[in-house]
């Protein structure tokens, strides 16, 4: 409990994960979350096979690289504000010519207006200090009629969802995954109140859905036709 509180407090204070956290994350947490991130990679490449995709808060690059492997005609930019994360991700992705990692804060995405075909993000939203700015920045760079899928942890799920997750992961892994989600995300109730209200203050206000999927909450945001 004390450790969990410490990690949560650090996340509020630090948008970027400190080096020791990056090393532990790369070594342990990623292994547990990789199954659900592979499913996310698959669902993205079913939707988009070419163009330019941004992974916001790409961390050590696992998701960006899995997408790059499956969609060689897609160019992927992983964006992260931690130098250490960008360094590790660039090393992890060096074999793939279609994935690049850049140091940047998502409140200022280094891309032109209406130039991006898809945005994804996993486990980063709860770190954002200025989430409305990040969402509006995603809106700015996306082309018309395209989407951003922002995934983050969700806990205290409704009972049917708990059963589904237990069937999928087995009870032990479910327990570990929900522990991680508790440290990296928000309560189900918070999504349906505060986060819903927050999205209503962004440029995606008329075009968003919240969907529980792969054990994550997915904010499915659409930029309308322009
Ligand atoms: C928990 S890690 C998740 C990494 C990766 N997406 C994954 O699923 O493993 C969150 C990442 O978001 C990054 N981050 C937080 N706020 C950010 C911001 N405003 N702009 C860019 N990256 C950010 C952190 O540096 C960190 O690498």
Short mmCIF file of N, CA and C and ligand atoms in Angstrom, two decimals, residues 15-17 25 30 33 37 55-60 62-63 79-82 85 104-107 121-124 126-129 134 184 216, ligand 1:
data_model
loop_
_atom_site.label_atom_id
_atom_site.label_comp_id
_atom_site.label_asym_id
_atom_site.label_seq_id
_atom_site.Cartn_x
_atom_site.Cartn_y
_atom_site.Cartn_z
N UNK A 15 5.95 14.02 -14.83
CA UNK A 15 5.28 13.58 -16.05
C UNK A 15 6.14 12.51 -16.71
N UNK A 16 7.46 12.73 -16.65
CA UNK A 16 8.39 11.79 -17.27
C UNK A 16 8.89 10.82 -16.20
N UNK A 17 9.03 9.51 -16.56
CA UNK A 17 9.44 8.50 -15.57
C UNK A 17 10.95 8.60 -15.34
N UNK A 25 10.58 -0.69 -15.56
CA UNK A 25 9.44 -0.81 -16.48
C UNK A 25 9.81 -1.70 -17.67
N UNK A 30 6.52 -4.34 -18.75
CA UNK A 30 6.27 -4.56 -20.17
C UNK A 30 5.92 -6.01 -20.48
N UNK A 33 2.32 -6.63 -19.66
CA UNK A 33 1.34 -5.93 -20.50
C UNK A 33 1.46 -6.28 -21.98
N UNK A 37 -0.91 -5.49 -25.45
CA UNK A 37 -0.41 -4.53 -26.44
C UNK A 37 -0.27 -5.17 -27.82
N UNK A 55 2.68 7.35 -31.99
CA UNK A 55 2.44 6.68 -30.70
C UNK A 55 2.86 7.70 -29.62
N UNK A 56 1.87 8.25 -28.93
CA UNK A 56 2.15 9.31 -27.95
C UNK A 56 2.55 8.70 -26.60
N UNK A 57 3.72 9.06 -26.11
CA UNK A 57 4.24 8.47 -24.86
C UNK A 57 4.64 7.04 -25.13
N UNK A 58 5.51 6.86 -26.13
CA UNK A 58 5.82 5.52 -26.66
C UNK A 58 6.71 4.69 -25.73
N UNK A 59 7.25 5.29 -24.68
CA UNK A 59 8.05 4.53 -23.71
C UNK A 59 9.20 3.81 -24.38
N UNK A 60 9.35 2.52 -24.05
CA UNK A 60 10.49 1.76 -24.60
C UNK A 60 10.21 1.27 -26.02
N UNK A 62 7.73 -0.70 -27.40
CA UNK A 62 7.18 -2.02 -27.71
C UNK A 62 6.02 -1.95 -28.73
N UNK A 63 5.01 -1.12 -28.43
CA UNK A 63 3.84 -1.06 -29.31
C UNK A 63 4.21 -0.53 -30.69
N UNK A 79 6.68 9.19 -29.78
CA UNK A 79 7.02 10.48 -29.16
C UNK A 79 7.07 10.28 -27.66
N UNK A 80 8.13 10.73 -27.03
CA UNK A 80 8.17 10.62 -25.57
C UNK A 80 9.00 11.78 -25.00
N UNK A 81 8.62 12.22 -23.79
CA UNK A 81 9.40 13.33 -23.22
C UNK A 81 10.54 12.87 -22.34
N UNK A 82 10.68 11.54 -22.19
CA UNK A 82 11.83 11.03 -21.42
C UNK A 82 12.96 10.65 -22.37
N UNK A 85 13.78 6.95 -22.20
CA UNK A 85 12.82 6.10 -22.93
C UNK A 85 13.13 6.15 -24.43
N UNK A 104 9.93 14.60 -27.44
CA UNK A 104 9.02 15.76 -27.54
C UNK A 104 7.95 15.64 -26.48
N UNK A 105 7.43 16.79 -26.08
CA UNK A 105 6.29 16.81 -25.18
C UNK A 105 5.04 16.84 -26.06
N UNK A 106 4.07 16.00 -25.76
CA UNK A 106 2.88 15.89 -26.61
C UNK A 106 2.03 17.15 -26.62
N UNK A 107 2.34 18.11 -25.74
CA UNK A 107 1.59 19.38 -25.84
C UNK A 107 2.04 20.19 -27.06
N UNK A 121 -1.99 5.66 -28.20
CA UNK A 121 -1.23 5.91 -26.97
C UNK A 121 -1.64 4.85 -25.96
N UNK A 122 -0.67 4.28 -25.25
CA UNK A 122 -1.01 3.30 -24.21
C UNK A 122 -0.31 3.67 -22.90
N UNK A 123 -1.09 3.74 -21.85
CA UNK A 123 -0.53 3.92 -20.50
C UNK A 123 0.18 5.24 -20.28
N UNK A 124 -0.15 6.24 -21.08
CA UNK A 124 0.55 7.53 -20.95
C UNK A 124 -0.38 8.63 -20.44
N UNK A 126 -2.50 9.04 -18.14
CA UNK A 126 -2.57 9.40 -16.70
C UNK A 126 -1.34 10.22 -16.26
N UNK A 127 -0.30 10.30 -17.11
CA UNK A 127 0.88 11.11 -16.79
C UNK A 127 0.72 12.56 -17.26
N UNK A 128 -0.18 12.79 -18.22
CA UNK A 128 -0.21 14.10 -18.87
C UNK A 128 -0.61 15.19 -17.89
N UNK A 129 0.23 16.21 -17.79
CA UNK A 129 -0.06 17.31 -16.87
C UNK A 129 -1.09 18.26 -17.48
N UNK A 134 -2.95 18.24 -24.85
CA UNK A 134 -2.49 17.08 -25.64
C UNK A 134 -3.61 16.63 -26.59
N UNK A 184 -1.43 2.55 -12.97
CA UNK A 184 -1.31 3.23 -14.26
C UNK A 184 -2.69 3.49 -14.84
N UNK A 216 -8.08 -2.56 -20.97
CA UNK A 216 -7.79 -1.13 -20.87
C UNK A 216 -9.08 -0.35 -21.11
C1 LIG B 1 3.82 4.16 -18.41
S1 LIG B 1 4.76 4.72 -19.76
C2 LIG B 1 3.95 3.87 -21.10
C3 LIG B 1 4.87 3.64 -22.24
C4 LIG B 1 4.33 2.85 -23.42
N1 LIG B 1 3.30 3.55 -24.13
C5 LIG B 1 3.84 1.49 -23.00
O1 LIG B 1 2.68 1.17 -23.17
O2 LIG B 1 4.66 0.74 -22.49
C6 LIG B 1 4.21 6.40 -20.02
C7 LIG B 1 5.09 7.20 -20.96
O3 LIG B 1 4.47 8.43 -21.30
C8 LIG B 1 5.49 9.42 -21.38
N2 LIG B 1 4.86 10.75 -21.26
C9 LIG B 1 4.20 11.26 -20.21
N3 LIG B 1 3.75 12.49 -20.48
C10 LIG B 1 4.12 12.78 -21.75
C11 LIG B 1 3.97 13.92 -22.59
N4 LIG B 1 3.32 15.01 -22.18
N5 LIG B 1 4.50 13.88 -23.83
C12 LIG B 1 5.18 12.77 -24.26
N6 LIG B 1 5.36 11.67 -23.50
C13 LIG B 1 4.83 11.67 -22.27
C14 LIG B 1 6.43 9.06 -20.24
O4 LIG B 1 7.71 9.62 -20.40
C15 LIG B 1 6.43 7.54 -20.35
O5 LIG B 1 7.46 7.07 -21.18
#
